[in-house]
XYZ file of C-alpha atoms in Angstrom:
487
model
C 0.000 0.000 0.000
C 1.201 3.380 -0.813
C 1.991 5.825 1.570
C -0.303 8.990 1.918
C 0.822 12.715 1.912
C 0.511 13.152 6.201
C 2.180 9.127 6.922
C 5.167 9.478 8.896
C 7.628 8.010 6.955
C 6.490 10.692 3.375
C 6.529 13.759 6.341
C 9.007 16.660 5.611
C 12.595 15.725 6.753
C 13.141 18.773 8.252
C 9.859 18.605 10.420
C 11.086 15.643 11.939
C 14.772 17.101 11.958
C 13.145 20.119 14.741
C 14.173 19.474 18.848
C 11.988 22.033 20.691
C 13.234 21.148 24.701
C 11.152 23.542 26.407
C 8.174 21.718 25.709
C 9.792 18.160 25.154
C 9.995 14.539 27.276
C 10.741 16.834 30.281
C 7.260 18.852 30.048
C 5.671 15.835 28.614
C 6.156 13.758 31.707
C 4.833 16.547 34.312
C 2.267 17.156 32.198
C 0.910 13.601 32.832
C 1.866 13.522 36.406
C -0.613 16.574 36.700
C -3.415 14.684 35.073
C -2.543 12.015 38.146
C -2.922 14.491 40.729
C 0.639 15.290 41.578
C 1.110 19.070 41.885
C 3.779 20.626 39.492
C 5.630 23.845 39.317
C 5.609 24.566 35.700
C 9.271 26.493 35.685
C 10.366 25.273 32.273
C 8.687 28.241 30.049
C 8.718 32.050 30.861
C 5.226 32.621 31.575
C 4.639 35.159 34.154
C 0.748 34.623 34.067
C 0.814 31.048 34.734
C 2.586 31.317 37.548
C 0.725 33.977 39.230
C 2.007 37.160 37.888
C -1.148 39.573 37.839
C -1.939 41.432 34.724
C -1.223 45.286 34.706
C -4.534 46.815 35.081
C -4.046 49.914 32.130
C -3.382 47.986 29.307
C -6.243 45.494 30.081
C -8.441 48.476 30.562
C -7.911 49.786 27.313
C -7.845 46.439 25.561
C -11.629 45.391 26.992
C -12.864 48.850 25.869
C -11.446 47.684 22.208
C -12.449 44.346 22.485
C -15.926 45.455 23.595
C -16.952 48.857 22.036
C -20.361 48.941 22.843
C -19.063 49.819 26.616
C -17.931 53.511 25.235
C -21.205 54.451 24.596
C -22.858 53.249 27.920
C -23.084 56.452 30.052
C -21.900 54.883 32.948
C -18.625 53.848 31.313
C -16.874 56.534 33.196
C -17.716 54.758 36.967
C -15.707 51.737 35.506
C -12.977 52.824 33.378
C -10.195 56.221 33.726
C -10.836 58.668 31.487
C -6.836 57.750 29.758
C -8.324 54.274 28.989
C -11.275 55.357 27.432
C -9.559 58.297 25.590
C -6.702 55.880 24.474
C -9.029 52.756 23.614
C -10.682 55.402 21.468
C -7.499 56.278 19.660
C -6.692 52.556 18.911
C -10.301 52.182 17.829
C -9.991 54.438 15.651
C -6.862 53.547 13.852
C -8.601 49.928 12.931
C -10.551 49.912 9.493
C -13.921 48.598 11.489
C -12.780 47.435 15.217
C -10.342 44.464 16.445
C -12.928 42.159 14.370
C -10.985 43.473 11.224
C -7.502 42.296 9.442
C -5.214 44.810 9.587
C -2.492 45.966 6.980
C 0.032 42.665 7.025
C 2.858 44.580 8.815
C 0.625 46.259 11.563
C -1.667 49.079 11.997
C 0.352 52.283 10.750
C -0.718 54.308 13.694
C 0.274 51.758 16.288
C 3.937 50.966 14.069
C 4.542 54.986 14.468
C 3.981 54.187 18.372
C 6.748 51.727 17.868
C 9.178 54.420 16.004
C 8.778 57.078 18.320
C 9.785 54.670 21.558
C 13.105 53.348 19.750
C 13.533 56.947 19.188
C 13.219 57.366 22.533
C 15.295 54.753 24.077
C 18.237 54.971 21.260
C 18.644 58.776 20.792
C 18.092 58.175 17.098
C 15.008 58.429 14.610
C 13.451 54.950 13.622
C 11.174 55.314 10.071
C 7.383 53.292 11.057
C 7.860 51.747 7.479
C 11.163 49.247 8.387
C 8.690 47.880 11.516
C 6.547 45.022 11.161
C 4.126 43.945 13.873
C 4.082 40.593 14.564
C 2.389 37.498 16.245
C 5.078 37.872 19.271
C 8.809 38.085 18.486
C 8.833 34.205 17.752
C 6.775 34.825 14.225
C 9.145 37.847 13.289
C 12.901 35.888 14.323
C 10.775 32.601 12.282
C 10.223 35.067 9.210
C 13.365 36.430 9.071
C 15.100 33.286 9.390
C 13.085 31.705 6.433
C 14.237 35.061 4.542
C 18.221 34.573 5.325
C 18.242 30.888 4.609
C 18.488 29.327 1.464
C 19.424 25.769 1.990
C 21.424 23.249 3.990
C 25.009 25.424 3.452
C 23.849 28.411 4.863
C 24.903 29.020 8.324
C 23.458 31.305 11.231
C 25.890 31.944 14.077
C 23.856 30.954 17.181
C 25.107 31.239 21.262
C 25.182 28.368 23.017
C 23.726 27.582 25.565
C 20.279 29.150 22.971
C 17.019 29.878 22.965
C 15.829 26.295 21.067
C 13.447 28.577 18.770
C 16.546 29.492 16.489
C 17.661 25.646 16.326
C 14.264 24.507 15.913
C 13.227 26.975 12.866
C 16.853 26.504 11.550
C 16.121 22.854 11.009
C 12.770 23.547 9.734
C 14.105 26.237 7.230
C 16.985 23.681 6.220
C 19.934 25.950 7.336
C 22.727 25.342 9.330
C 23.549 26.078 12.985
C 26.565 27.096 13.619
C 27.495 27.394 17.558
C 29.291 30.134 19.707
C 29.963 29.222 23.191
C 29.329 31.611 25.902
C 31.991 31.385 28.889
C 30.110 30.128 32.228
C 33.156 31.347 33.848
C 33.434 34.871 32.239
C 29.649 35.207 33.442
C 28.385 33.735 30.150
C 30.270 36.601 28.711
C 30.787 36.324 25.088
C 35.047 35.937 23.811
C 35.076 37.547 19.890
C 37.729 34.636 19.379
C 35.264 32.022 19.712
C 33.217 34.097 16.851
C 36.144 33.573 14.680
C 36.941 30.277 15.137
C 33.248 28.972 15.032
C 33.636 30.831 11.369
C 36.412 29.357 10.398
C 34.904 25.863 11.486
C 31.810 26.160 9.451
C 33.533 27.604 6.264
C 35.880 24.356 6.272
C 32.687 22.505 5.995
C 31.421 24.275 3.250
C 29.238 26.626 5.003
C 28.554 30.126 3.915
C 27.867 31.997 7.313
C 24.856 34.716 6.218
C 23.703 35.763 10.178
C 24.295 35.807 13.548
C 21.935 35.994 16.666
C 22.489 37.449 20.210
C 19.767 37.723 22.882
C 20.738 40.189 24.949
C 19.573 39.688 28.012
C 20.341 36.207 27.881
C 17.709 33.101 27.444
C 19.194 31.000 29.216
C 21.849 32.358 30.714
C 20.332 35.815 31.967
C 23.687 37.914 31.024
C 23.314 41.296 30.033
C 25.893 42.087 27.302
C 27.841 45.620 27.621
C 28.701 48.143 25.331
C 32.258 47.132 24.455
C 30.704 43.525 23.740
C 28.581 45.012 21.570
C 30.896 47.194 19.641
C 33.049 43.988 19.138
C 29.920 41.931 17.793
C 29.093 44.404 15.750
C 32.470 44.998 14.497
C 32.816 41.316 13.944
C 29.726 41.399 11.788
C 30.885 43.859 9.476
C 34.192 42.320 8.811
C 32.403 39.100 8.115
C 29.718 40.659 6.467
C 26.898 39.407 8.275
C 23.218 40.334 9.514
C 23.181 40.500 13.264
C 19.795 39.486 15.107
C 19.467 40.913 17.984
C 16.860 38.863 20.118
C 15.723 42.057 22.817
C 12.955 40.872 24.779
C 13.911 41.018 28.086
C 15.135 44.684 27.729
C 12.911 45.587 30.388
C 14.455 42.391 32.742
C 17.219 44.005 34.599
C 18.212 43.215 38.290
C 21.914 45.194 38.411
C 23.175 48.342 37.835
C 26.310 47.488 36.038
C 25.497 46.483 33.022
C 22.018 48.131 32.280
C 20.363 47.072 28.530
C 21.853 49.055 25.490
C 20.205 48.246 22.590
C 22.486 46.962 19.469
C 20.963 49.432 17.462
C 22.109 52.598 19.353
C 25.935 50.991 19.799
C 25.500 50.586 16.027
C 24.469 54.457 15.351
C 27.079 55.614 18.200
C 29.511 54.238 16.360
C 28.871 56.281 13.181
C 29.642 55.732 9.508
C 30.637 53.524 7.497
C 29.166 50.957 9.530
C 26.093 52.630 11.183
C 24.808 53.162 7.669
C 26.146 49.426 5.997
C 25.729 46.764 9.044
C 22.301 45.049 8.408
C 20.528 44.733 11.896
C 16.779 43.036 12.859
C 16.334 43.869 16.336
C 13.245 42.185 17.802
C 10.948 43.073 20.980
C 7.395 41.695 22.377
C 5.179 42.480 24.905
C 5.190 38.684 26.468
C 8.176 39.360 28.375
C 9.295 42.511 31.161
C 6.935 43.400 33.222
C 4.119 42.878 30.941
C 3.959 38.946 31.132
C 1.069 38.890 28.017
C 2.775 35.472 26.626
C -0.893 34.960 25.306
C -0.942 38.427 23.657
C 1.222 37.393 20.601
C 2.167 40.836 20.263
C 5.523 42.106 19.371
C 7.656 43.459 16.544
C 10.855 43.623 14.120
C 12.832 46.574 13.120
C 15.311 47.016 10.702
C 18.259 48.651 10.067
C 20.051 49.191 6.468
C 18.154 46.672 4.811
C 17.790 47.082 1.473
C 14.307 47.870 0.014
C 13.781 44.979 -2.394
C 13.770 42.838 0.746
C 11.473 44.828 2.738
C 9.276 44.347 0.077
C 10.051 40.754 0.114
C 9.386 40.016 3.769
C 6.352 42.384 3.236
C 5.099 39.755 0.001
C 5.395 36.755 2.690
C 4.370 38.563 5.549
C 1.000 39.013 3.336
C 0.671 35.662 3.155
C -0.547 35.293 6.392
C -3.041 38.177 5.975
C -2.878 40.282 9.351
C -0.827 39.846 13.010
C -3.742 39.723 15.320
C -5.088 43.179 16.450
C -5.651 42.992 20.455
C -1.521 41.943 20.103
C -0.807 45.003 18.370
C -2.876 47.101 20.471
C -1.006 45.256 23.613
C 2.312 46.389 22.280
C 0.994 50.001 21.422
C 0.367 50.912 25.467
C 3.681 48.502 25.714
C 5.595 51.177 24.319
C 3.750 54.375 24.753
C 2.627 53.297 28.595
C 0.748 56.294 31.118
C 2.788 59.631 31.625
C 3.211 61.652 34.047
C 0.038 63.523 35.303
C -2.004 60.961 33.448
C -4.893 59.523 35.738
C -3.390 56.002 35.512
C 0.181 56.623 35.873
C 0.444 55.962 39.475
C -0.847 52.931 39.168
C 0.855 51.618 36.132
C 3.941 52.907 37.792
C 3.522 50.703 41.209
C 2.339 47.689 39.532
C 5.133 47.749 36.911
C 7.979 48.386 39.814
C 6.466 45.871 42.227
C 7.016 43.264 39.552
C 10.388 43.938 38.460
C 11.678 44.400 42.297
C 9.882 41.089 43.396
C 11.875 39.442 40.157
C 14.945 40.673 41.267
C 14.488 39.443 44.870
C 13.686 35.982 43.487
C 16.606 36.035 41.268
C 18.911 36.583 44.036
C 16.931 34.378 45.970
C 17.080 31.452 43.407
C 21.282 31.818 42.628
C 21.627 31.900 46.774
C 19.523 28.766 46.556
C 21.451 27.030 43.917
C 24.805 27.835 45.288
C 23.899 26.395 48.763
C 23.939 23.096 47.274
C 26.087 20.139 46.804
C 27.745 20.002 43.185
C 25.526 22.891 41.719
C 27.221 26.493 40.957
C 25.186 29.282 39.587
C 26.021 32.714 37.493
C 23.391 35.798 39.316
C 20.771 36.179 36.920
C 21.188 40.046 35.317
C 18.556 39.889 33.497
C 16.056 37.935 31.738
C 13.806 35.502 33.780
C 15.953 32.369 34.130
C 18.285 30.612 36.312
C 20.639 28.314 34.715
C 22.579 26.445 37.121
C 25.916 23.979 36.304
C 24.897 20.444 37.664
C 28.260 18.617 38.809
C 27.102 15.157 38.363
C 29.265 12.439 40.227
C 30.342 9.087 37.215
C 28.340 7.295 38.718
C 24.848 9.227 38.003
C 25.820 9.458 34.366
C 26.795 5.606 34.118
C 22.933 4.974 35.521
C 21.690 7.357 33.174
C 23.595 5.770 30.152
C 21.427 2.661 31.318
C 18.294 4.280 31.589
C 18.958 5.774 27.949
C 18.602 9.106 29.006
C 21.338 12.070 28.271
C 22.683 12.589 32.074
C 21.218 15.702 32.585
C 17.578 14.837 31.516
C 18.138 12.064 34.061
C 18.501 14.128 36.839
C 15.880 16.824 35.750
C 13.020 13.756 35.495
C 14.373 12.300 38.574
C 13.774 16.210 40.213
C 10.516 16.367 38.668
C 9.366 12.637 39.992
C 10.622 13.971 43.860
C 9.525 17.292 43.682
C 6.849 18.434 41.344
C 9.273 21.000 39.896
C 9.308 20.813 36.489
C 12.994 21.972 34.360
C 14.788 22.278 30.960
C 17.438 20.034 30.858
C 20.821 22.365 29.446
C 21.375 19.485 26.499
C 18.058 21.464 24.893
C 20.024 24.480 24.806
C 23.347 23.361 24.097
C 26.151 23.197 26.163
C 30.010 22.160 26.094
C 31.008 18.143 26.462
C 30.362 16.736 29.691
C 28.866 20.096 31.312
C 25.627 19.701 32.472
C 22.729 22.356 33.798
C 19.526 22.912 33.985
C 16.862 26.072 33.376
C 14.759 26.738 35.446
C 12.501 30.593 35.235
C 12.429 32.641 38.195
C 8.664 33.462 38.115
C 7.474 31.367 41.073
C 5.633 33.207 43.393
C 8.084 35.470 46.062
C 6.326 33.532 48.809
C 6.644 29.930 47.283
C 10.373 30.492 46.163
C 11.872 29.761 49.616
C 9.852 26.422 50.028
C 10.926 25.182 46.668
C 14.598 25.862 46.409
C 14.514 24.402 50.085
C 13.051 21.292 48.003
C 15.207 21.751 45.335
C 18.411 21.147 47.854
C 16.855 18.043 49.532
C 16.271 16.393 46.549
C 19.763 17.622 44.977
C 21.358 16.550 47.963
C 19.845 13.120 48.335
C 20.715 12.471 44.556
C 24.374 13.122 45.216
C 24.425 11.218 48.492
C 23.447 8.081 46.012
C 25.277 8.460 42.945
C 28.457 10.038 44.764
C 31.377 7.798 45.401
C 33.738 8.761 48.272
C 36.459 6.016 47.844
C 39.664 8.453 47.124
C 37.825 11.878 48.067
C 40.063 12.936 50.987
C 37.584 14.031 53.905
C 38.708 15.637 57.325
C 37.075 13.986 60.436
C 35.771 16.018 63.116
C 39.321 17.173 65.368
C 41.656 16.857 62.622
C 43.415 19.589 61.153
C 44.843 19.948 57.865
């Protein structure tokens, strides 16, 4: 019998070629523990909302006047709503071509995409033109369009940092690209060594591989670094020696819990640094409103800028773009009070102010709480999360834990994450789904638990992490000191 178009074995290779960890065996398995009854900490994506986070009351406001027009007329709107969220639902109202019911132009509302211009203006010092934005379905659609722009088959290469984000080795596989890896140095802070750019280069090129791109998320996912200006400068000089497009992944710009290194966009190192290569280094920076303080995973709004690329393609990526008709609205309206929030002397301002700081405070707290945590435990060392909203602690695992987990037929450090999940509910990323080097192993975890819970569960965390290494340690040869004895 013949096999049919959607039978396994005719699928596209490069469907079944995609590894997507954050939602893998990992997430799988708690997932069905759930349905048994056991309760789960669900740390393995960054979603603020599921895990408590409340929603900021303006944006909501103004969204639920859009979503439900009708309420704008009722005379008693007023004893509800502020007066800024009715005046501002009005304004995205009436930049819509018939309500949120209606497609919108394929790259975004115009009016909302100016919003978008003026805060990069803003925040970089420099003018951004509405017409090189498009609005997107979160900043997963935009780096997955771009992506399928840049790659052209199985010898194109994009320059990826390991430990990654598994969206850009996921949609490289699907697009039928290359990735080619950069390590970050755990030691160094994650910090990223221009050196390791050039030899990953060289690497790929003596395989054939034309390198066309190369990513940085800045904040780091997983790694929570914050990258500072004279990185930058050197990534970006880097690029325009090798002649590549840099994508600069942005979204936890708002996720900072130092004062070192605060965020500096790629773009604004790029125009500081003047011509030639302010005006010939092709950038996509991207940005969305699931991440911050915002937390609107659901939303699907964010965006794409970019910087000296050439027209023909924008009107290429604006063909494809079409294909798909229209991001949704409510997103785009999500990511238009994202980056033109309450102002001073605006009714809601005070508000929007103490909700927003409450939640980036209480994130910093549990990041400091979560490293402590870590770093209180037998064989586990962990960087201070900067920024972002992850943890991502080196597991030291004794031979004899990754002998058992070479019999089990697991990769060691997916052993000990379902082993963790089976004792304690909490439920990881094993590091192997990001990357990491030979023989290093980790784990991800997000720091959005609730403040209150945090304490209970890294004090569950250690107990189990301690048990495991009582087991699988062996301490024939380690040289302990008895009680009395001096060294």
């Amino acid at each position: 019998m013949s096999h049919k178009g959607l039978d396994y074995e005719t699928l596209n290779e490069n469907v079944k070629k995609v590894q997507y960890a954050v939602r893998g065996e990992l997430y799988l398995r708690a997932s069905e523990l759930q349905k048994e009854g056991k309760k789960i900490i669900f740390t393995n994506v960054g979603n603020p909302h599921a895990l408590g986070q409340k929603p900021l009351t303006f944006p909501r406001q103004v969204v639920a006047l859009c979503q439900a027009p009708f309420l704008l007329d009722d005379p008693n709107v007023g004893l509800v709503f502020p007066a800024d969220a009715i005046a501002r639902a009005k304004h995205y109202l009436s930049l819509t071509s018939g309500g949120l019911g209606a497609y919108s132009d394929s790259r975004g509302l115009p009016g909302i995409r100016k919003e978008v211009a003026e805060f990069i203006g803003r925040r970089d010092g420099y003018p951004s033109d509405p017409e090189l934005i498009f609005l997107t379905d979160g900043a997963s659609k935009g780096v997955m369009q771009i992506l399928n722009t840049i790659i052209r088959g199985e010898r194109d290469g994009i320059l990826v940092p390991v430990p990654q984000y598994p969206l850009y080795s996921a949609a490289i596989s699907l697009f039928g690209g290359s990735l080619v890896p950069y390590y970050l140095e755990e030691t160094a802070n994650w910090g990223l060594d221009v050196n390791n750019l050039h030899s990953s280069v060289a690497a790929a090129r003596s395989k054939g591989i034309t390198v066309r791109a190369m990513v940085i998320i800045n904040p780091g996912n997983p790694t929570g670094q914050c990258l500072s200006e004279a990185n930058l400068k050197e990534i970006l000089h880097f690029c325009y020696q090798e002649n590549l497009v840099l994508l600069g992944d942005e979204v936890y710009q708002q996720n900072i819990y130092q004062d070192e290194r605060p965020f500096i966009s790629a773009r604004k190192v790029l125009m500081d640094m003047g011509p030639p290569i302010s005006k010939e280094l092709q950038l996509v920076s991207f940005h969305t409103v699931s991440k911050g303080y915002w937390g609107e995973c659901g939303q699907r709004g964010g965006y794409f800028e970019m910087t000296n690329i050439p027209p023909q393609t924008v009107d290429e990526i604006y063909k494809v773009a079409s294909i798909s008709l229209s991001p949704n609205v409510p997103g785009q309206i999500f990511l238009g009070v994202m980056v033109n929030p309450p102002t001073p002397g605006d009714i809601s301002y005070l508000q929007f102010m103490r909700e927003s700081k409450g939640i980036l405070e209480s994130l910093k707290r549990r990041a400091q709480i979560m490293t402590d945590g870590f770093n209180s435990c037998r064989n586990v060392v962990c960087n201070f999360t900067e920024g972002a909203m992850y943890s991502f602690p080196q597991i030291r695992l004794p031979p004899k834990a990754i002998e058992a987990a070479k019999k089990a037929g697991k990769v060691a450090d997916v052993f000990y994450c379902l082993k963790l999940l089976e004792a304690t509910g909490i439920s990881t990323v094993p590091g192997s789904g990001f990357g990491q080097k030979e023989g290093v192993f980790h784990l991800r975890t997000t720091i959005l638990p609730a403040e209150e819970d945090m304490p209970a569960i890294m004090e569950s965390f250690k107990k189990f992490n301690d048990e495991f290494m009582e087991q699988y340690e062996d301490h024939r040869g380690y040289s302990r000191i008895r009680e009395g004895e001096t060294s």
